[in-house]
Coordinates of C-alpha atoms in Angstrom, one line a residue:
M25 CA 173.2 120.5 56.2
S26 CA 171.2 118.6 59.1
E27 CA 168.7 116.3 57.9
F28 CA 165.9 117.8 59.9
L29 CA 166.7 121.1 57.6
D30 CA 165.3 118.8 54.8
S31 CA 161.5 118.4 54.1
L32 CA 160.6 115.4 56.9
P33 CA 157.2 113.5 56.3
L34 CA 154.6 115.2 58.1
A35 CA 154.5 112.4 60.8
E36 CA 158.0 112.8 61.8
Q37 CA 157.5 116.6 62.3
V38 CA 157.5 116.1 66.0
A39 CA 160.0 117.9 68.6
A40 CA 160.2 114.7 71.0
K41 CA 160.9 112.9 67.7
I42 CA 164.0 114.5 66.7
L43 CA 164.8 114.6 69.9
A44 CA 165.2 110.9 70.5
R45 CA 167.4 110.7 67.2
Q46 CA 169.7 113.4 68.1
A47 CA 169.9 111.6 71.2
E48 CA 171.0 108.7 69.1
T49 CA 173.7 110.2 66.7
V50 CA 175.1 112.9 68.9
G51 CA 173.9 112.2 72.5
S52 CA 177.3 113.5 74.5
R53 CA 177.0 116.8 72.5
A54 CA 175.8 119.8 74.6
F55 CA 172.4 120.7 74.1
V56 CA 171.3 123.3 77.0
A57 CA 173.1 125.1 79.4
F58 CA 171.5 127.0 82.4
G59 CA 173.2 128.5 85.3
A60 CA 175.7 125.9 86.3
H61 CA 173.8 122.7 84.7
T62 CA 174.5 121.2 81.1
V63 CA 172.5 118.9 79.4
T64 CA 173.5 117.0 76.5
Y65 CA 170.9 115.6 73.8
G66 CA 170.9 112.1 75.4
E67 CA 170.5 113.2 79.0
A68 CA 168.0 115.6 77.6
N69 CA 166.0 112.9 76.0
A70 CA 166.3 110.6 79.2
R71 CA 165.1 113.5 81.3
A72 CA 162.0 113.8 78.8
N73 CA 161.1 109.8 79.0
R74 CA 161.2 110.0 82.6
V75 CA 158.4 112.8 82.4
A76 CA 156.4 110.8 79.7
N77 CA 156.7 107.5 81.8
A78 CA 156.0 109.6 85.3
F79 CA 153.0 111.4 83.4
R80 CA 151.6 108.1 81.6
A81 CA 151.6 106.5 85.2
L82 CA 149.7 109.2 86.8
G83 CA 146.9 108.9 84.2
V84 CA 148.0 111.2 81.5
K85 CA 146.5 109.9 78.7
Q86 CA 146.9 111.0 74.5
G87 CA 145.0 114.1 73.7
M88 CA 145.0 115.1 77.6
R89 CA 146.0 118.6 79.0
V90 CA 148.6 119.4 81.5
G91 CA 149.1 123.3 82.4
I92 CA 152.4 124.4 82.8
L93 CA 153.1 127.5 85.3
L94 CA 157.2 127.5 85.5
R95 CA 159.9 130.0 84.7
N96 CA 162.7 129.5 82.7
R97 CA 164.3 126.0 83.9
L98 CA 165.3 122.8 82.6
E99 CA 162.0 120.9 83.8
Y100 CA 160.3 122.9 81.3
L101 CA 161.8 121.3 78.5
D102 CA 161.6 118.3 80.0
L103 CA 157.8 118.8 80.2
W104 CA 157.4 120.2 76.6
F105 CA 159.2 117.1 75.2
G106 CA 158.0 114.4 77.5
L107 CA 154.4 115.2 77.2
S108 CA 154.8 115.2 73.5
K109 CA 156.2 112.1 73.6
I110 CA 152.9 110.4 75.0
G111 CA 150.6 112.6 73.0
A112 CA 149.7 114.9 75.7
I113 CA 149.2 118.7 75.0
Q114 CA 151.0 121.3 76.8
V115 CA 149.3 124.4 78.1
P116 CA 151.6 127.2 79.1
I117 CA 150.7 129.8 81.4
N118 CA 152.0 133.1 81.5
T119 CA 154.1 133.5 84.7
A120 CA 152.6 137.4 84.3
Y121 CA 148.8 136.6 84.5
K122 CA 147.0 136.8 87.4
S123 CA 143.8 135.0 88.5
P124 CA 141.3 136.0 85.9
Q125 CA 143.3 135.0 83.1
I126 CA 144.6 131.6 84.9
L127 CA 141.2 131.1 85.0
H128 CA 140.3 131.7 81.7
V129 CA 142.8 129.5 80.3
L130 CA 141.8 126.8 82.5
R131 CA 138.2 126.9 81.7
R132 CA 138.4 126.6 77.7
A133 CA 138.7 122.9 78.1
P134 CA 139.3 120.5 81.1
V135 CA 143.2 120.8 82.1
P136 CA 143.3 117.8 84.4
F137 CA 146.9 118.2 85.5
V138 CA 148.8 121.5 86.7
V139 CA 152.4 121.5 87.3
V140 CA 153.3 124.6 89.3
E141 CA 156.2 126.1 90.5
E142 CA 156.3 127.1 94.0
S143 CA 156.9 130.9 93.6
L144 CA 153.7 131.0 91.6
V145 CA 151.3 129.2 93.4
G146 CA 149.4 132.5 94.7
E147 CA 147.4 133.3 91.4
L148 CA 146.6 129.9 90.6
L149 CA 145.2 128.7 94.2
A150 CA 142.9 131.9 94.1
V151 CA 140.9 130.5 91.6
I152 CA 141.7 126.8 91.7
D153 CA 138.3 126.0 93.3
Q154 CA 136.4 127.3 90.5
V155 CA 138.1 124.9 87.9
P156 CA 136.9 121.6 89.1
E157 CA 138.1 120.0 86.2
V158 CA 141.8 120.2 87.6
Q159 CA 142.5 117.1 89.3
T160 CA 145.8 117.2 90.2
L161 CA 148.3 119.8 91.1
I162 CA 152.2 118.6 90.6
G163 CA 154.6 121.0 92.6
V164 CA 158.1 122.1 91.4
D165 CA 160.5 122.6 94.1
S166 CA 158.1 122.2 97.0
T167 CA 154.3 121.4 97.4
L168 CA 154.2 123.1 100.8
A169 CA 152.1 125.9 99.4
L170 CA 149.4 123.6 97.6
G171 CA 148.8 121.2 100.7
G172 CA 145.6 121.5 102.5
R173 CA 144.2 123.8 99.5
G174 CA 141.1 122.6 97.7
K175 CA 140.1 118.9 96.6
Q176 CA 143.0 118.6 94.0
I177 CA 145.7 115.8 94.7
V178 CA 149.2 117.4 95.5
L179 CA 152.2 115.4 94.2
S180 CA 155.9 116.7 94.1
Y181 CA 157.4 116.8 90.7
T182 CA 161.0 115.4 91.8
E183 CA 159.4 112.4 93.3
C184 CA 157.1 111.5 90.5
I185 CA 159.9 111.9 88.1
E186 CA 162.5 110.2 90.2
A187 CA 160.7 106.8 90.2
A188 CA 160.3 107.0 86.4
D189 CA 162.3 104.9 84.1
A190 CA 164.3 106.9 81.0
G191 CA 163.7 104.0 78.3
E192 CA 161.4 105.6 75.4
P193 CA 157.6 105.3 76.1
R194 CA 155.9 102.9 74.0
G195 CA 152.4 102.7 72.6
A196 CA 151.8 106.4 71.3
A197 CA 151.6 107.1 67.7
I198 CA 152.3 110.8 67.3
A199 CA 152.3 112.7 63.9
G200 CA 153.3 116.2 63.2
F201 CA 149.2 116.9 62.4
D202 CA 148.6 116.2 66.0
L203 CA 147.8 118.9 68.3
G204 CA 151.1 119.6 70.5
A205 CA 150.4 123.0 72.6
I206 CA 148.0 125.7 73.2
M207 CA 150.0 129.0 73.1
N208 CA 148.0 131.9 74.5
T209 CA 148.0 135.0 72.4
S210 CA 146.6 138.8 72.8
G211 CA 142.6 139.3 72.5
T212 CA 141.9 142.5 70.8
T213 CA 138.2 142.3 71.4
G214 CA 138.2 139.9 74.3
P215 CA 140.5 137.7 76.6
A216 CA 143.0 136.1 75.4
K217 CA 143.1 133.3 72.6
G218 CA 144.5 130.1 73.0
V219 CA 146.1 129.2 69.5
Q220 CA 145.7 125.4 68.6
L221 CA 149.6 124.5 67.4
S222 CA 149.9 121.1 65.8
H223 CA 153.6 119.8 66.4
A224 CA 154.7 120.2 62.6
Q225 CA 153.7 124.2 62.9
Q226 CA 156.1 124.2 65.4
Y227 CA 158.7 122.3 63.4
L228 CA 157.9 124.3 60.2
L229 CA 158.9 127.5 62.3
G230 CA 161.9 126.1 63.5
R231 CA 163.2 124.9 60.3
S232 CA 162.6 128.4 58.6
I233 CA 164.4 130.5 61.3
A234 CA 167.4 127.9 61.4
L235 CA 167.9 128.4 58.0
D236 CA 167.5 132.2 57.4
L237 CA 170.3 132.1 60.4
E238 CA 172.2 129.5 58.4
L239 CA 172.6 127.8 61.8
T240 CA 174.9 125.0 62.2
E241 CA 176.2 122.6 65.0
Q242 CA 179.0 125.0 65.7
D243 CA 176.4 127.6 66.9
V244 CA 175.3 128.7 70.3
Y245 CA 172.1 130.4 70.5
Y246 CA 171.3 132.9 73.3
N247 CA 167.9 132.6 74.7
C248 CA 166.2 135.0 77.4
F249 CA 162.8 134.7 76.3
P250 CA 160.0 132.6 78.5
L251 CA 159.5 129.2 77.5
F252 CA 155.8 129.8 78.0
H253 CA 155.9 131.9 74.4
N254 CA 156.3 130.4 71.0
T255 CA 159.0 132.5 70.4
S256 CA 161.2 130.5 72.8
Q257 CA 160.4 127.1 72.3
A258 CA 159.6 127.2 68.2
M259 CA 162.4 130.0 67.0
I260 CA 165.0 129.6 69.4
T261 CA 164.7 125.9 71.1
L262 CA 163.8 124.1 67.8
P263 CA 165.9 125.8 65.0
V264 CA 169.1 124.6 68.2
L265 CA 167.5 120.7 67.8
L266 CA 167.4 120.5 64.4
T267 CA 170.8 121.6 63.6
G268 CA 172.3 119.9 66.8
A269 CA 173.8 123.4 68.1
K270 CA 173.9 124.6 71.9
M271 CA 171.4 126.7 73.7
V272 CA 172.0 129.0 76.5
L273 CA 168.8 129.6 78.6
A274 CA 168.8 132.4 80.7
E275 CA 165.9 133.0 83.3
R276 CA 165.2 136.4 81.8
F277 CA 166.5 139.3 79.7
S278 CA 169.0 141.5 81.7
A279 CA 170.9 144.4 79.9
T280 CA 173.8 144.0 82.6
R281 CA 174.0 140.3 81.7
F282 CA 173.6 139.9 78.1
W283 CA 177.1 140.7 77.2
P284 CA 179.0 138.8 80.0
D285 CA 176.3 135.7 79.2
V286 CA 177.3 135.9 75.7
R287 CA 181.0 136.1 76.1
E288 CA 181.0 133.2 78.8
H289 CA 179.2 131.0 76.9
G290 CA 180.9 131.7 73.6
C291 CA 177.3 132.5 71.7
T292 CA 177.1 133.2 68.4
V293 CA 173.6 134.0 67.7
F294 CA 170.6 135.6 69.8
Y295 CA 166.9 136.6 69.5
Y296 CA 165.5 140.0 70.2
I297 CA 162.6 142.4 70.1
G298 CA 162.6 145.8 69.1
E299 CA 162.7 146.6 73.3
T300 CA 165.6 144.5 73.9
L301 CA 167.4 145.9 71.1
R302 CA 167.0 149.7 72.1
I303 CA 167.7 148.9 75.7
L304 CA 171.0 147.1 74.7
L305 CA 171.6 150.4 72.4
K306 CA 171.2 153.0 75.6
S307 CA 173.1 151.0 77.9
T308 CA 176.0 149.3 76.5
S309 CA 178.8 150.3 74.1
A310 CA 180.9 148.5 71.3
E311 CA 183.4 147.7 73.9
D312 CA 181.1 145.3 75.7
S313 CA 180.6 143.3 72.5
R314 CA 184.2 143.6 71.5
G315 CA 185.8 139.9 71.5
T316 CA 182.5 138.1 71.7
R317 CA 181.9 135.2 68.9
L318 CA 178.2 136.5 68.3
R319 CA 177.6 137.2 64.6
A320 CA 173.5 137.4 64.1
G321 CA 170.2 138.1 65.8
W322 CA 166.9 136.8 64.6
G323 CA 163.7 139.1 66.1
I324 CA 160.9 141.5 65.0
G325 CA 159.7 145.2 66.1
A326 CA 163.1 146.9 65.8
S327 CA 162.8 150.3 64.4
P328 CA 164.9 151.1 61.4
R329 CA 167.3 153.7 63.0
D330 CA 167.7 150.8 65.9
F331 CA 168.2 147.8 63.0
L332 CA 170.7 149.8 61.5
E333 CA 172.7 151.1 64.6
F334 CA 172.8 148.2 66.4
Q335 CA 174.6 146.6 63.2
Q336 CA 177.2 149.4 62.5
R337 CA 178.3 149.7 66.3
H338 CA 178.6 145.8 67.3
G339 CA 179.3 144.6 63.5
I340 CA 176.7 141.6 64.2
A341 CA 174.1 140.8 61.1
L342 CA 170.3 141.4 62.2
R343 CA 167.7 139.0 60.4
S344 CA 164.1 140.0 60.8
G345 CA 160.8 138.9 59.4
Y346 CA 156.9 139.2 60.1
G347 CA 154.2 136.5 61.6
S348 CA 152.2 135.7 64.2
T349 CA 151.7 132.6 66.5
E350 CA 149.0 131.8 64.6
A351 CA 150.4 131.8 61.3
N352 CA 154.1 131.3 61.8
V353 CA 156.7 133.9 60.1
Q354 CA 155.5 134.1 56.9
V355 CA 157.6 137.1 55.6
Y356 CA 161.6 137.2 55.8
L357 CA 163.7 140.6 55.3
P358 CA 166.2 139.7 52.5
H359 CA 170.2 139.7 53.6
E360 CA 171.2 141.9 51.1
N361 CA 170.0 145.3 50.1
A362 CA 167.1 145.1 52.3
D363 CA 164.9 148.0 53.6
P364 CA 165.0 148.1 57.0
A365 CA 161.5 150.0 56.9
S366 CA 159.9 146.9 55.4
V367 CA 159.7 143.3 57.4
G368 CA 160.4 141.5 53.8
R369 CA 159.0 139.3 51.5
A370 CA 156.7 136.3 51.8
M371 CA 159.0 133.0 51.5
R372 CA 158.3 130.1 49.2
G373 CA 154.7 128.4 49.9
Y374 CA 153.4 131.5 51.3
E375 CA 150.8 133.9 49.8
I376 CA 150.2 137.6 51.5
R377 CA 147.4 139.8 50.4
I378 CA 146.4 143.1 51.6
A379 CA 142.8 143.9 51.4
N380 CA 140.1 146.1 52.6
E381 CA 137.4 145.6 55.3
H382 CA 135.3 143.8 52.7
D383 CA 138.2 141.3 51.8
E384 CA 138.6 142.8 48.2
P385 CA 142.5 142.6 47.1
L386 CA 144.0 146.4 47.3
P387 CA 146.8 147.4 44.6
A388 CA 150.6 147.9 45.9
G389 CA 151.0 151.1 48.1
Q390 CA 147.4 151.1 49.6
M391 CA 147.1 149.8 53.5
G392 CA 144.6 147.4 54.7
E393 CA 144.5 144.2 56.6
I394 CA 147.4 141.6 56.1
L395 CA 145.8 138.2 54.7
V396 CA 147.9 135.0 54.8
R397 CA 147.7 131.3 53.4
A398 CA 150.1 128.6 53.0
A399 CA 150.5 125.6 50.6
E400 CA 152.4 123.1 53.1
P401 CA 150.1 121.4 55.5
C402 CA 150.2 122.6 59.4
T403 CA 151.9 125.8 58.7
I404 CA 149.1 127.8 60.3
M405 CA 147.3 126.9 63.4
L406 CA 144.5 124.3 63.7
G407 CA 142.1 126.9 65.4
Y408 CA 141.4 129.0 68.5
D409 CA 140.9 126.9 71.2
G410 CA 137.2 126.4 72.2
D411 CA 136.2 129.6 70.4
P412 CA 135.0 128.0 66.6
Q413 CA 133.3 131.3 65.5
A414 CA 136.3 133.3 65.9
T415 CA 138.5 130.5 63.9
L416 CA 135.6 130.6 61.3
A417 CA 136.0 134.7 61.2
A418 CA 139.8 134.3 61.1
W419 CA 139.7 132.0 58.1
R420 CA 136.7 134.1 56.3
D421 CA 137.3 133.5 52.2
L422 CA 139.9 130.8 52.9
W423 CA 142.4 133.4 53.9
F424 CA 143.8 133.7 57.7
H425 CA 143.3 136.9 58.8
T426 CA 146.1 138.4 60.8
G427 CA 144.3 141.4 62.1
D428 CA 147.5 143.4 61.5
A429 CA 147.5 146.7 58.8
G430 CA 150.1 146.9 56.5
Y431 CA 150.9 147.3 52.7
L432 CA 153.0 146.0 50.2
D433 CA 155.1 148.0 47.5
A434 CA 155.8 146.9 43.9
G435 CA 158.7 144.9 44.5
G436 CA 156.4 142.7 46.9
N437 CA 158.1 144.1 50.1
L438 CA 155.6 144.0 52.9
Y439 CA 155.3 147.0 55.5
F440 CA 153.9 146.5 58.5
M441 CA 151.6 149.4 60.1
G442 CA 150.2 148.3 63.4
R443 CA 147.0 146.4 64.6
V444 CA 143.9 146.9 62.9
R445 CA 142.1 146.4 66.0
D446 CA 142.8 147.5 69.6
V447 CA 145.8 145.9 71.2
M448 CA 148.7 147.2 72.9
R449 CA 152.5 145.9 72.3
V450 CA 154.4 146.2 75.7
R451 CA 157.9 144.9 76.3
G452 CA 157.5 142.6 73.2
E453 CA 154.2 140.9 74.3
H454 CA 150.9 142.1 72.8
V455 CA 148.7 142.9 75.6
S456 CA 145.0 143.5 75.6
A457 CA 143.4 146.3 76.6
F458 CA 140.1 144.3 77.6
E459 CA 142.2 141.7 79.8
V460 CA 143.8 144.9 81.8
E461 CA 140.7 146.4 82.2
E462 CA 138.8 143.3 83.7
A463 CA 141.5 143.0 86.3
I464 CA 141.4 146.5 87.2
A465 CA 137.8 146.7 87.3
E466 CA 137.7 144.1 90.1
V467 CA 139.7 146.5 92.5
S468 CA 137.1 147.9 95.3
G469 CA 136.1 151.6 94.4
V470 CA 136.5 151.3 90.7
L471 CA 133.7 152.5 88.7
E472 CA 134.6 152.7 85.2
V473 CA 138.2 151.9 83.7
A474 CA 139.9 152.4 80.2
A475 CA 143.5 151.2 79.4
I476 CA 145.2 153.1 76.4
G477 CA 148.4 152.2 74.7
V478 CA 150.9 155.5 75.0
P479 CA 154.0 155.5 73.3
C480 CA 157.3 154.3 75.4
E481 CA 160.6 155.6 74.8
L482 CA 162.1 152.3 74.5
G483 CA 159.8 151.4 71.7
G484 CA 156.1 149.6 71.8
D485 CA 153.6 151.2 74.1
D486 CA 153.3 151.9 78.0
V487 CA 149.7 151.2 79.4
K488 CA 147.8 154.3 80.5
I489 CA 145.0 153.6 82.7
V490 CA 142.2 155.8 83.2
V491 CA 139.7 155.2 86.1
V492 CA 136.8 156.8 87.0
V493 CA 136.3 156.6 91.0
S494 CA 133.0 155.1 92.4
P495 CA 131.6 157.9 94.6
E496 CA 130.8 155.6 97.1

């Protein structure tokens, strides 16, 4: 078993530190394949070092925030690890965000630097003049679309990185308890919240997933989920890093490319959500998986029927559990004799409680809100970014309130029953009705608007929009 799956000291629970150690011991081993490119552990560490040294030369200091608006690509991984090496904080921005959502992310606290892909600059530039704290825009692929807009300095990512040294940056003392990333999660009664994740929280989640999948250096993990989500970072990339395995990074999920990619790269494990599993069941057959090396999948949100049918059709074991960006995965489905209607049982070091609206514990079989707490430090978020009141409300009575509804049976199995408050789950993402309504309300002629979740045939929700048109 990998040494990184043992309990590392808190100070060492940092992805970038683990990458540097893997580069020393298995530097020539393949780490990531993306398109026609394969990057070894040693090359990944050198690429991250160039980012660290380049951004330090630009004036990025420990604790400073850097926005990242990129699709899946190797540069995303370089930025994640490189910024971590100098103690900067990554602020991933969802590539589907429109201008109001981008503005909200950049206004919570100063984000002096934003790295943006050329094809994604439009929504950012529409609001850039409203965030004077953004001082520098760094263009990936090209800076042409950024030139002559606003008062920001515009730089070329390629030119900055090529001029930087590939040696380990010196002087930064980064530990697991430090803030490493701010991941956006849906707001249920307002705009999306920024979840402050320590380096250790991401490490601990990655370690748990690696152990549940029984991942080894022989595995190849297929990743078609966006790197701006903690799923892609902590639940896919980190398990690979911790075990010295290989990751195949795709731009996005594609039902037509899934099995060919898995076969071509010899993938052994993959991540799923309920919607992707159902799409694969509807569009592919047992013949598609025949001859592949795929042995297991880990994911959430599959219906009991789909969960069982996929395993029976393809002979691939599925793992699952329950968790959130804020509190990691606290509950894992047992590998043997599991009830697929359940999301599993609390892992060691976690406590689960079902409570009513007054936080009174409820007996087995009675539905209420799912509350969580953990024994190990940094397992749960540091707080909601720029929102101390929401942080206090979530942590009242020293239990983290998930906002999810569920119940426990007499055997300690947890059953997830949906959200307590109003939120929709669309294509695997929790979508705030408030944010959808806010964006549509900006359209000329809209007097009132309501966004409602309606059942989608692929699972989860579709969004139904009800609009009152202005008579004028």
